[in-house]
Amino acid sequence: MTPAALASLLPVPVVILITGAVLAPLAARWSKRAPLAISLLATVAATVILALFARRVYSGQVIVTYLGHQGPAQGSVLGVTFAADAFGLSFALLTTVIGGLLLLSTLSELSGLGRRELGGYACLFQLLLAALVGSALTADSLDLFVWFEVAALSSYGLTGFFLERPLALEAAFKIMVLTNIAAFWVFVGTALLYADHGGFNFGQLHNGLGTSVKTADLLALGLIVSGFATKAGLVPFHGWLADAHTAAPGQVSALFSGLMVNLGIVGIARYALQIAPATHRPLLGLITVLGCVSAVTGAVLALAQDDLKRLLAYDTVSQLGVLAVGIGSGTSSGTAGMIYHLISHALFKSLLFLCAGAVVHATGLTRLSQMGGLARHRPVTTIAFLIGVAAIAGVPPLDGFVSIGLIHDGIKSNEPVVYAVMLLAQVVTVAALARATYLAFFRRRDDDYDRLERPHPGMTTALSALAVGSLVFGCVPTWVLHHVVAPATGALRNAHGYSSALLAGGGRLPAPPVTFHYFSASEWITSVATVIAGLLVARWYVRRATEPALVRGLRALHTGSVNDYALYATAGLIVTTLVLVVRI
Amino acid sequence: MIVANYLAAAVLFGLGLYTVLSRRNMIKIVMGLSLMESSTYLLLISLAYRPGSTAPVLLAAPRGSTESGLAHGNVADPVLQNVCLTAIVIGVAVTAVFLTAVVRIAQHYRSIDADRIRGMRG
C-alpha cells in the first residue's frame, strides 16, 4: 500500500467504532445477539486497520493525514490533524484489543438484559472506545478536547447505566460534575493557547511555545494539565474515580481503569513532553509531585477499603500516579517505563476488575469482610487474580516487573526522594492487594455460600486472554522494549521531530536506546524486598482491630459530598496554575 | 482584546464555580455549571475579536470589493466562533444528561440535596 493511501486510512478505526456504536442499538431490535456481533466486528476491524500501520510506525515513521485535505501552509494547519506516532498507536491498539475482550466478557455476562439495554450498552461502550482511539491518534488540541468530551459523555452513561441502582446514580452525578469542570478547564486552556499561537495543531503550538512563553500560555497549560489530571484521577482531582468504579459493572470498571483514565495520561504526556518543552522544568516537576501524592494516597486508601472494587479503584489512583512520575522524570528510561506501565497497567487492572466482576457475579457479594475461601470454589478466578496481583507487585516473570523497574531506573539516580516515595507507594500497594487476596480468596469462611452462579464462557475467555497477555509482556521484555516501547519513547522525547513531522505531512523519529537489565541483582532485590515488606504490612494491617489515625484522617476527607470533591479539584487547579505562572 | 469582557468572563466563571462548591441543591449545581459554561462562550467570542473587525461572513463580496480582498480584510477570527458554536451544542447535550440524572435521583431518593445522597465515602 502506498504511504498516501495508508495515511488516508488513519481516521477509519474511529469511524468504524462510531458506526458500530450507531448500528448496535438499531440491530438490537432484531435479535439480542446482534449488538455483541456488531461491536465485536467493529473492534476487530478497527484493530486490523490499526495493525496495518504497525510496521511503518514502529520503525520510527510518523504517518500524518489532514482531515478535509486542509494541509499545512506557511507553517500553520487549519484542518484537524491525525497522526500515528508509536506512542499514540500503542495506546490505540491497546484500546481496541482490550476493549474487544471486555465487550466479549460483558455481553456474555449481561445476556440476561433486555434488547434495548444491550443495544444501548454496546453503543456507549463503543463510543468510549472510539473516543480513546481518537484521542490517541489526534494531533490537534481542539480535537483532543472533543474526544475528551465524547469519552466523558459515554462514561456518564456507562456509570449510570443501571439507573435502578441508587448508588449508580450517585456515582454518575459525581463523575459528571467533576469531569464537566475538567472539560471547561481543558476547553479554556485550548482556546487561550489558540489565541496566542493561532493554531490547534500540536506542531504549531510547539513551535509557538518554543519561541516565547507568556503568562497566558502558562495559565493555559495549568488549566489543561489540571483538566487531564482529573480525567486521569490524580490526587486531588480524583474524587469521582472510586465512586464511579464501585457502582459500575465489573467490565465497565475495567474499561474505566484499564483504558479511560489513560486518556488523561496521554493528554498530559502530549502537552508536557511534545508541546511545551520551553516550560519543561516547572511543568515536569509539578507532574512528578502530583504523581507522588497520588501514588501514596491511592495506595493508603486502597489498604483500608472493604469493597473489593473500590479497593482496586484506589489502586488505580496509585498506579496512575506512578505513570505521572514516569512522565515527570524527564529521562528516557522513565518515559519508556511510563509507556510500558501504561500497557501493563491496562492489562493487569482490567484483569483484576474482571476477576472482581466474576466474584460479584458468582457470590453476589461486594464486601471483602463477607467473602472468603473463594480459592476453593473458583480456582480459575483465583489464579487470574493472583497473576494480576503479582503483576502489580512487580514479581519477575510478569510485566509489572519490567515497567516498574524501568520507572525506578529513570528516577533512581537523580531524584532519590521521589524514588523513596515510589518504593513506599509500592510497598503499600503490595500490602493492599495482598490483604484483598487473603480476605477474599484464602481466608477460612465458616458458613458455606448459599449458591454460586456459574461463570459464563465469555468471562473466562477474557480473563485467560488478559492473564496470558500480562505474562507475555513480562516474558519478552527485550522484544517489547526494542519494537514497541523504544519507538514510542522516541516519539514522546523528540518534541521537535514530532512537531516538524506534523507540519510536513510525515517524518521519521529515531528511537533512543532503552535497556532494562532483566537479570541484574538490584532489580530482583528491590522486587523481592518490596514484596516481603508489603506482605508484612498486610499481615500487620489485617491483625489490627482499628484503623491507624493517618488512614482514618484520609478517609474522613473523602466525605462523599460532590461539593467537597469539586473543592479539592479547584484547590488543585489553583496550586497547579500558581506553580506554573509564578514559577516556584 | 476586550479587557472588560475578559474580566466579566472570569467573574462569571468564578460565580459558577462558587455555586458548584457551595450549593447542595443539585439543580443549583447544574445551574452553576451552566454559568461556567456561558463564561467560556464570552471568553471565546472576546478572544476572537480584533479591533475594528467585522463579522466573518464571506458569502459574496459586496460591490467594489473582491472575495480575496475580503478574506484578507479585518474580520473576527471565525475559528474561535465556530469552536464556540460547537461548545454550545456540547453544553446543551451535557446539561440534558445532567438533568436526566437529577430527575432519576429525585425519583429514587425523594431529595436533590447532594449532602444527603452520599452512600459512598471514605
XYZ file of C-alpha atoms in Angstrom:
706
model
C 0.000 0.000 0.000
C 1.316 3.455 -0.827
C 2.061 5.712 2.115
C -0.571 8.247 0.996
C -3.288 5.589 0.786
C -2.257 4.266 4.181
C -2.344 7.737 5.716
C -5.851 8.320 4.420
C -6.972 5.209 6.358
C -5.928 6.760 9.662
C -9.333 8.127 10.766
C -11.093 4.904 9.702
C -10.740 2.978 13.023
C -12.561 5.779 14.833
C -15.209 5.921 12.113
C -15.749 2.158 12.332
C -16.207 2.264 16.088
C -18.653 5.174 15.886
C -20.570 3.383 13.117
C -20.709 0.288 15.306
C -21.990 2.439 18.149
C -24.805 3.736 15.948
C -25.692 0.343 14.493
C -25.643 -1.664 17.734
C -28.845 -0.215 19.258
C -30.607 -0.395 15.884
C -29.632 -4.024 15.327
C -30.734 -4.876 18.850
C -34.317 -4.642 17.578
C -33.848 -7.837 15.579
C -32.021 -10.043 17.985
C -30.236 -9.996 21.297
C -27.050 -11.393 19.788
C -26.758 -8.623 17.189
C -25.201 -5.891 19.394
C -22.476 -8.303 20.520
C -21.754 -9.401 16.960
C -21.629 -5.837 15.648
C -19.465 -4.471 18.411
C -17.011 -7.369 18.218
C -16.843 -6.957 14.448
C -16.204 -3.227 14.850
C -13.390 -3.680 17.383
C -11.759 -6.411 15.293
C -11.984 -4.288 12.134
C -10.544 -1.274 13.950
C -7.712 -3.424 15.325
C -6.895 -4.792 11.870
C -6.731 -1.338 10.324
C -4.586 -0.025 13.154
C -2.312 -3.041 12.753
C -1.703 -2.040 9.131
C 0.199 0.969 10.447
C 2.266 -1.022 12.913
C 5.223 -1.956 10.708
C 5.918 1.567 9.461
C 5.109 3.392 12.667
C 7.178 1.098 14.893
C 10.128 1.543 12.559
C 10.037 5.205 13.544
C 7.785 6.767 10.929
C 5.074 9.313 11.786
C 2.097 8.948 9.450
C 0.071 12.140 9.167
C -3.213 12.961 7.492
C -5.164 16.209 7.407
C -8.937 15.935 7.527
C -10.750 17.849 4.806
C -7.442 17.958 2.889
C -6.630 21.230 4.639
C -2.908 20.597 4.717
C -0.144 22.775 6.095
C 0.536 26.168 4.522
C 3.276 28.508 5.729
C 3.779 26.612 8.948
C 0.152 26.505 10.010
C -2.595 23.926 9.591
C -6.315 24.586 9.548
C -7.596 21.020 9.120
C -7.762 18.595 12.021
C -4.512 16.620 12.002
C -4.496 12.896 12.647
C -1.053 11.433 13.226
C 0.051 7.914 14.070
C 3.202 8.034 16.151
C 4.407 4.965 18.023
C 3.043 6.237 21.363
C -0.442 7.005 20.071
C -0.635 3.825 18.014
C 0.332 1.705 21.020
C -2.484 3.225 23.072
C -4.960 2.878 20.192
C -4.119 -0.791 19.641
C -4.253 -1.471 23.356
C -7.705 0.147 23.461
C -9.205 -1.854 20.623
C -7.754 -5.194 21.754
C -8.658 -4.903 25.441
C -11.933 -3.202 24.538
C -12.875 -6.177 22.359
C -12.108 -8.608 25.183
C -14.150 -6.581 27.648
C -17.071 -6.420 25.222
C -16.940 -10.184 24.844
C -16.967 -10.613 28.591
C -19.606 -8.006 29.303
C -22.165 -9.014 26.715
C -21.865 -12.659 27.680
C -22.376 -11.858 31.360
C -25.191 -9.393 30.826
C -27.014 -11.555 28.293
C -29.924 -11.599 30.712
C -30.647 -7.956 29.938
C -33.330 -6.837 27.520
C -32.647 -5.914 23.909
C -32.831 -2.176 24.381
C -30.421 -2.263 27.297
C -27.926 -4.468 25.454
C -28.059 -2.173 22.424
C -27.552 0.951 24.498
C -24.745 -0.638 26.441
C -22.882 -1.744 23.294
C -23.376 1.743 21.866
C -21.907 3.576 24.868
C -19.053 1.095 25.151
C -18.004 1.532 21.536
C -18.402 5.291 21.740
C -15.960 5.349 24.634
C -13.519 3.136 22.716
C -13.852 5.435 19.684
C -13.074 8.449 21.864
C -9.965 6.753 23.256
C -8.684 5.747 19.818
C -9.403 9.255 18.559
C -7.546 10.863 21.437
C -4.590 8.569 20.827
C -4.312 9.435 17.142
C -5.214 13.099 17.071
C -2.579 15.807 16.854
C -4.959 18.701 17.321
C -5.681 20.275 20.674
C -9.324 21.076 19.942
C -9.915 17.581 18.610
C -8.347 16.171 21.761
C -10.859 18.223 23.761
C -13.715 16.855 21.631
C -12.602 13.255 22.309
C -12.318 14.157 25.973
C -15.973 15.244 25.861
C -17.078 12.158 23.918
C -15.329 9.929 26.444
C -16.884 11.955 29.251
C -20.438 11.708 27.904
C -20.235 7.975 27.276
C -18.653 7.414 30.686
C -21.590 9.246 32.314
C -23.923 6.880 30.513
C -21.956 3.793 31.492
C -21.608 4.828 35.140
C -25.314 5.418 35.492
C -26.272 2.524 33.251
C -28.122 0.645 35.959
C -30.469 3.500 36.657
C -32.438 1.483 39.148
C -29.425 1.259 41.464
C -29.272 4.420 43.570
C -25.505 4.090 44.019
C -25.022 4.222 40.261
C -26.977 7.471 40.086
C -24.957 8.994 42.877
C -21.708 7.999 41.167
C -22.960 9.296 37.829
C -23.689 12.714 39.333
C -20.220 12.928 40.867
C -18.383 11.894 37.709
C -20.482 14.374 35.724
C -19.753 17.360 37.926
C -16.025 16.742 38.200
C -15.414 15.706 34.593
C -17.508 18.601 33.361
C -15.477 21.109 35.355
C -12.319 19.480 34.000
C -13.702 19.794 30.476
C -14.156 23.562 30.969
C -10.569 23.851 32.106
C -9.252 21.982 29.095
C -11.537 23.990 26.828
C -10.465 27.386 28.151
C -6.815 26.304 28.098
C -7.081 25.152 24.495
C -8.734 28.419 23.472
C -6.092 30.501 25.249
C -3.291 28.610 23.510
C -5.064 29.114 20.181
C -5.468 32.833 20.811
C -1.743 33.146 21.447
C -0.362 30.889 18.741
C -3.077 30.876 16.098
C -3.414 27.135 15.825
C -4.698 23.917 17.300
C -2.094 21.715 15.636
C 0.381 20.303 18.158
C 3.304 21.141 15.888
C 2.208 24.734 15.563
C 1.680 25.031 19.312
C 5.116 23.527 19.945
C 6.770 25.990 17.583
C 4.839 28.883 19.103
C 5.692 27.918 22.677
C 9.292 27.289 21.671
C 9.842 30.934 20.759
C 8.086 32.633 23.641
C 6.087 31.564 26.656
C 3.727 34.190 28.009
C 1.834 34.159 31.269
C -1.362 33.332 29.374
C 0.351 30.216 27.982
C 1.371 29.078 31.438
C -2.151 29.677 32.704
C -3.453 27.651 29.763
C -1.036 24.796 30.472
C -2.039 24.794 34.127
C -5.711 24.562 33.176
C -5.074 21.809 30.636
C -2.866 19.719 32.918
C -5.417 20.016 35.741
C -8.204 19.014 33.365
C -6.405 15.929 32.143
C -5.292 15.103 35.674
C -8.979 14.995 36.613
C -9.593 12.526 33.822
C -6.587 10.515 34.979
C -7.835 10.577 38.566
C -4.688 12.062 40.087
C -4.974 13.348 43.668
C -6.511 15.909 44.454
C -8.674 15.647 41.332
C -9.698 12.048 41.984
C -12.994 12.395 43.864
C -15.117 10.829 41.125
C -12.933 7.814 40.417
C -13.562 5.409 43.256
C -17.327 6.008 43.277
C -17.697 5.538 39.534
C -15.812 2.250 39.732
C -17.741 0.974 42.721
C -21.152 1.450 41.175
C -20.487 0.203 37.636
C -20.447 -3.457 36.478
C -17.018 -5.140 36.579
C -16.349 -4.764 32.884
C -17.164 -1.066 32.911
C -14.784 -0.581 35.824
C -12.178 -2.483 33.823
C -12.778 -0.197 30.866
C -12.546 2.926 33.042
C -9.449 1.850 34.943
C -7.597 -0.007 32.239
C -8.259 2.376 29.372
C -10.281 5.531 30.020
C -8.173 7.102 32.736
C -5.188 6.704 30.418
C -6.736 9.393 28.227
C -5.682 11.819 30.936
C -2.153 10.434 30.907
C -1.989 10.654 27.102
C -3.131 14.282 27.298
C -0.603 15.159 29.988
C 2.203 13.347 28.151
C 1.428 15.126 24.875
C 1.276 18.575 26.447
C 4.182 18.138 28.839
C 6.591 16.304 26.560
C 5.632 17.051 22.967
C 4.147 20.542 23.082
C 5.750 22.517 25.873
C 9.473 21.903 26.169
C 10.258 25.531 26.972
C 8.457 25.333 30.292
C 9.840 21.854 30.819
C 11.229 22.007 34.336
C 8.425 23.506 36.419
C 5.810 21.550 34.477
C 7.605 18.218 34.838
C 8.324 18.899 38.495
C 4.661 19.635 39.052
C 3.605 16.399 37.343
C 6.106 14.461 39.451
C 4.679 15.933 42.655
C 1.100 15.161 41.562
C 2.239 11.629 40.755
C 3.959 11.083 44.104
C 0.957 12.361 46.070
C -1.421 10.168 44.053
C 0.777 7.085 44.315
C 0.957 7.217 48.104
C -2.577 8.465 48.825
C -4.154 5.961 46.455
C -2.216 3.060 47.944
C -3.010 4.015 51.551
C -6.718 4.421 50.762
C -6.700 1.082 48.942
C -5.271 -0.597 52.010
C -8.272 0.481 54.080
C -11.140 -0.410 51.730
C -13.666 -3.116 52.433
C -15.312 -3.043 48.999
C -13.215 -5.075 46.544
C -13.855 -2.865 43.516
C -13.351 0.313 45.490
C -10.005 -1.067 46.654
C -8.965 -1.717 43.066
C -10.183 1.758 42.088
C -7.973 3.451 44.679
C -5.135 1.292 43.444
C -5.780 2.793 40.008
C -5.259 6.252 41.514
C -1.961 4.985 42.853
C -0.842 3.384 39.571
C -1.767 6.481 37.572
C 0.419 8.413 39.979
C 3.267 6.064 39.097
C 2.610 6.791 35.406
C 2.686 10.538 36.103
C 6.046 10.142 37.855
C 7.277 8.354 34.727
C 6.264 11.368 32.625
C 7.697 13.820 35.111
C 11.053 12.043 35.361
C 12.117 13.506 32.027
C 14.548 10.646 31.355
C 14.303 8.124 28.527
C 14.180 5.281 30.974
C 11.343 6.885 32.937
C 9.370 7.716 29.793
C 9.878 4.196 28.455
C 8.776 2.827 31.824
C 5.668 5.019 31.662
C 4.753 3.611 28.241
C 5.457 0.050 29.357
C 3.449 0.602 32.519
C 0.564 2.094 30.532
C 0.354 -1.211 28.662
C 0.889 -3.465 31.645
C -1.472 -1.474 33.883
C -4.188 -1.723 31.238
C -3.689 -5.499 31.129
C -3.487 -6.286 34.822
C -6.043 -3.767 36.046
C -8.635 -4.949 33.512
C -7.813 -8.486 34.621
C -8.307 -7.640 38.294
C -11.576 -5.810 37.686
C -12.880 -8.695 35.607
C -11.979 -11.016 38.490
C -13.803 -8.706 40.887
C -16.752 -8.731 38.498
C -16.611 -12.526 38.339
C -16.603 -12.716 42.148
C -19.582 -10.371 42.374
C -21.313 -12.359 39.635
C -20.686 -15.663 41.431
C -21.455 -14.691 45.003
C -23.485 -11.505 44.779
C -21.187 -10.038 47.459
C -19.080 -6.903 47.123
C -17.564 -6.596 50.590
C -14.303 -8.328 51.467
C -15.495 -8.895 55.017
C -18.312 -11.107 53.711
C -16.161 -13.085 51.272
C -13.570 -15.742 51.978
C -12.482 -19.163 50.852
C -13.142 -18.430 47.196
C -9.898 -20.156 46.173
C -11.601 -23.499 46.735
C -14.762 -22.600 44.818
C -13.356 -20.531 41.974
C -9.835 -21.756 41.065
C -9.691 -20.027 37.644
C -10.694 -16.646 39.026
C -8.244 -17.100 41.886
C -5.326 -17.863 39.575
C -6.212 -14.926 37.340
C -6.450 -12.610 40.370
C -3.119 -13.863 41.683
C -1.483 -13.193 38.302
C -2.869 -9.648 38.336
C -1.678 -9.034 41.888
C 1.754 -10.452 41.123
C 1.981 -8.175 38.073
C 1.193 -5.075 40.174
C 3.650 -6.218 42.809
C 6.363 -6.459 40.149
C 7.081 -10.144 40.607
C 9.629 -11.192 37.936
C 8.082 -13.139 35.106
C 5.206 -10.626 34.822
C 5.012 -7.323 33.025
C 4.923 -5.155 36.170
C 8.482 -6.172 36.998
C 9.833 -4.578 33.823
C 7.618 -1.492 33.755
C 8.003 -0.547 37.410
C 11.709 -1.368 37.227
C 12.154 0.980 34.269
C 10.346 3.846 36.013
C 12.502 3.279 39.097
C 15.632 3.283 36.926
C 14.566 6.629 35.488
C 14.362 8.355 38.876
C 16.821 6.393 40.992
C 19.983 8.333 40.288
C 18.811 11.942 40.018
C 15.700 12.054 42.214
C 16.368 9.955 45.328
C 13.447 11.464 47.260
C 10.961 10.610 44.514
C 12.467 7.131 44.353
C 11.936 6.640 48.082
C 8.316 7.782 47.774
C 7.784 5.369 44.868
C 9.190 2.466 46.894
C 6.916 3.370 49.806
C 3.890 3.505 47.478
C 4.898 0.162 46.018
C 5.120 -1.476 49.444
C 1.698 -0.158 50.468
C 0.237 -1.239 47.106
C 1.515 -4.778 47.608
C 0.081 -4.744 51.110
C -3.337 -3.555 49.921
C -3.617 -6.215 47.238
C -2.207 -8.969 49.421
C -4.822 -8.103 52.050
C -7.581 -8.241 49.431
C -6.347 -11.577 48.080
C -6.166 -13.070 51.542
C -9.576 -11.834 52.671
C -11.442 -12.804 49.506
C -9.772 -15.989 48.395
C -7.771 -17.653 51.148
C -9.330 -16.728 54.476
C -11.445 -19.503 56.002
C -15.130 -18.838 55.771
C -17.198 -20.659 58.351
C -20.552 -20.916 56.631
C -20.808 -22.072 53.028
C -22.040 -19.842 50.237
C -25.772 -20.165 49.583
C -25.454 -20.531 45.873
C -22.669 -19.738 43.446
C -23.624 -18.518 39.994
C -21.895 -20.356 37.117
C -19.236 -18.392 35.209
C -20.008 -17.526 31.580
C -17.605 -18.700 28.836
C -17.041 -15.129 27.611
C -15.862 -14.049 31.052
C -13.418 -16.944 31.344
C -12.055 -16.293 27.845
C -11.401 -12.632 28.603
C -9.785 -13.483 31.948
C -7.435 -16.018 30.393
C -6.529 -13.758 27.463
C -5.638 -10.855 29.770
C -3.649 -13.099 32.114
C -1.703 -14.543 29.185
C -1.121 -11.014 27.873
C 0.292 -9.975 31.227
C 2.633 -12.975 31.169
C 3.728 -12.430 27.571
C 4.553 -8.766 28.109
C 6.637 -9.793 31.099
C 8.446 -12.657 29.398
C 9.695 -10.947 26.253
C 10.752 -7.545 27.596
C 13.655 -7.139 25.197
C 11.444 -7.618 22.161
C 8.741 -5.284 23.503
C 11.297 -2.683 24.505
C 13.029 -2.762 21.172
C 10.000 -2.913 18.890
C 7.271 -1.030 20.752
C 8.469 0.966 23.723
C 11.668 2.432 22.278
C 9.940 3.910 19.179
C 7.162 5.261 21.412
C 9.748 6.801 23.711
C 11.399 8.328 20.660
C 8.093 9.907 19.642
C 7.477 11.402 23.083
C 11.000 12.632 23.702
C 11.671 14.087 20.278
C 9.258 17.004 20.512
C 10.937 18.922 17.724
C 10.929 16.000 15.299
C 7.307 15.219 16.090
C 6.152 18.780 15.550
C 8.020 19.158 12.257
C 6.549 15.826 11.096
C 3.076 17.191 11.861
C 3.712 20.284 9.762
C 5.450 18.415 6.932
C 2.903 15.663 6.342
C 5.057 12.950 7.911
C 8.551 12.237 9.121
C 10.842 9.866 10.937
C 11.768 9.833 14.597
C 14.830 7.936 15.802
C 14.268 5.513 18.655
C 16.559 6.080 21.646
C 18.291 3.046 23.115
C 16.256 1.787 26.077
C 17.643 -1.096 28.040
C 16.434 -2.964 31.055
C 18.784 -5.260 32.920
C 16.375 -8.102 33.496
C 18.769 -10.236 35.467
C 20.537 -7.502 37.404
C 20.718 -8.225 41.117
C 19.439 -4.796 42.191
C 16.147 -5.128 40.281
C 15.480 -8.548 41.784
C 16.441 -7.456 45.283
C 14.141 -4.397 45.038
C 11.298 -6.553 43.801
C 11.700 -9.216 46.480
C 12.221 -6.642 49.233
C 9.092 -4.638 48.347
C 7.015 -7.806 48.145
C 8.216 -9.062 51.537
C 7.734 -5.646 53.138
C 4.283 -5.422 51.582
C 3.293 -8.836 52.906
C 4.450 -7.860 56.379
C 2.441 -4.619 56.257
C -0.604 -6.578 55.046
C -0.225 -9.035 57.928
C 0.076 -6.191 60.409
C -2.949 -4.419 58.946
C -5.205 -7.481 58.849
C -4.486 -8.215 62.509
C -5.244 -4.671 63.637
C -8.688 -4.072 65.056
C -8.800 -0.344 64.319
C -7.591 1.875 61.513
C -4.423 3.910 62.110
C -5.031 7.640 62.585
C -3.487 8.554 59.223
C -5.804 6.224 57.337
C -8.814 7.377 59.303
C -7.966 11.005 58.567
C -7.526 10.383 54.867
C -10.796 8.504 54.668
C -12.591 11.225 56.587
C -11.521 13.697 53.888
C -13.417 11.626 51.324
C -16.776 12.781 52.563
C -18.727 11.583 49.559
C -20.029 15.112 49.023
C -19.681 16.347 45.467
C -19.114 19.903 46.750
C -16.051 18.779 48.683
C -14.613 16.830 45.765
C -15.065 19.854 43.492
C -13.384 21.969 46.158
C -10.334 19.655 46.268
C -10.091 19.740 42.489
C -10.352 23.535 42.432
C -7.661 23.814 45.076
C -5.515 21.529 42.932
C -6.109 23.763 39.916
C -5.169 26.901 41.845
C -1.957 25.356 43.141
C -1.089 23.979 39.687
C -1.544 27.270 37.887
C 0.214 29.229 40.628
C 3.226 26.907 40.462
C 3.413 27.312 36.708
C 2.678 31.034 36.460
C 4.787 32.173 39.406
C 7.437 29.516 38.583
C 8.093 28.479 42.133
C -8.742 42.273 23.212
C -11.619 43.491 25.301
C -10.444 43.636 28.871
C -13.903 44.205 30.306
C -15.142 41.036 28.622
C -12.260 39.004 29.998
C -12.987 40.263 33.465
C -16.672 39.543 33.033
C -15.868 36.023 31.843
C -13.580 35.437 34.823
C -16.209 36.743 37.250
C -18.917 34.563 35.664
C -16.631 31.531 35.809
C -15.874 32.251 39.442
C -19.558 32.686 40.280
C -20.397 29.389 38.595
C -17.593 27.604 40.398
C -18.656 29.173 43.704
C -22.173 27.860 43.122
C -20.851 24.345 42.468
C -18.673 24.441 45.562
C -21.179 25.922 47.966
C -24.707 24.813 46.961
C -26.015 21.412 47.941
C -29.082 21.581 45.722
C -28.274 19.518 42.633
C -30.298 21.737 40.305
C -28.282 24.699 41.535
C -25.054 22.774 40.919
C -26.166 22.171 37.339
C -27.008 25.869 37.038
C -23.567 26.747 38.327
C -22.001 24.527 35.702
C -24.114 26.199 33.011
C -22.920 29.562 34.266
C -19.292 28.423 33.993
C -20.050 27.230 30.519
C -21.516 30.533 29.363
C -18.476 32.318 30.716
C -16.349 30.244 28.336
C -18.532 31.387 25.424
C -17.988 35.013 26.371
C -14.253 34.417 26.664
C -14.020 32.720 23.275
C -16.020 35.371 21.459
C -13.866 38.058 23.042
C -10.673 36.220 22.086
C -11.922 36.089 18.514
C -12.422 39.847 18.322
C -9.884 42.095 16.639
C -10.046 45.905 16.866
C -12.347 47.334 14.219
C -13.165 43.961 12.682
C -16.408 42.854 11.084
C -18.234 39.563 11.326
C -16.501 36.722 9.443
C -19.295 36.241 6.921
C -17.707 35.870 3.496
C -20.562 34.603 1.372
C -20.340 37.001 -1.569
C -18.253 40.084 -1.908
C -20.230 43.346 -1.909
C -19.887 45.598 -4.947
C -16.488 47.202 -5.199
C -14.538 44.521 -3.331
C -13.190 41.101 -4.302
C -13.551 37.896 -2.336
C -9.841 37.535 -1.716
C -9.693 41.139 -0.605
C -12.448 40.396 1.835
C -10.637 37.316 3.098
C -7.526 39.378 3.757
C -9.511 42.142 5.397
C -10.128 42.707 9.049
C -12.625 40.113 10.255
C -13.090 38.440 13.605
C -11.464 35.016 13.950
C -14.030 32.562 12.563
C -12.325 29.516 14.086
C -12.973 30.545 17.661
C -16.543 31.490 16.816
C -17.009 28.013 15.332
C -15.488 26.430 18.392
C -17.905 28.443 20.483
C -20.835 27.081 18.478
C -19.540 23.540 18.999
C -19.209 24.211 22.698
C -22.808 25.450 22.873
C -24.004 22.229 21.228
C -21.943 20.055 23.587
C -23.130 22.147 26.516
C -26.804 21.597 25.708
C -26.233 17.837 25.450
C -24.336 17.708 28.723
C -26.963 19.764 30.550
C -29.649 17.400 29.263
C -27.744 14.369 30.558
C -27.206 16.150 33.879
C -30.855 16.933 34.344
C -31.825 13.366 33.421
C -29.614 12.097 36.222
C -31.033 14.668 38.652
C -34.590 13.638 37.763
C -33.787 9.978 38.394
C -32.042 10.852 41.655
C -35.067 12.856 42.736
C -37.321 9.892 41.933
C -35.172 7.453 43.905
C -34.113 9.441 46.929
C -37.038 11.893 47.082
C -34.353 14.542 47.564
C -31.944 16.581 45.473
C -29.722 17.551 48.372
C -26.194 16.468 47.388
C -25.293 16.163 51.045
C -27.935 13.523 51.687
C -27.007 11.495 48.641
C -23.635 10.180 49.607
C -23.797 6.469 50.159
C -20.195 6.051 49.047
C -17.483 7.705 51.063
C -14.063 7.011 52.526
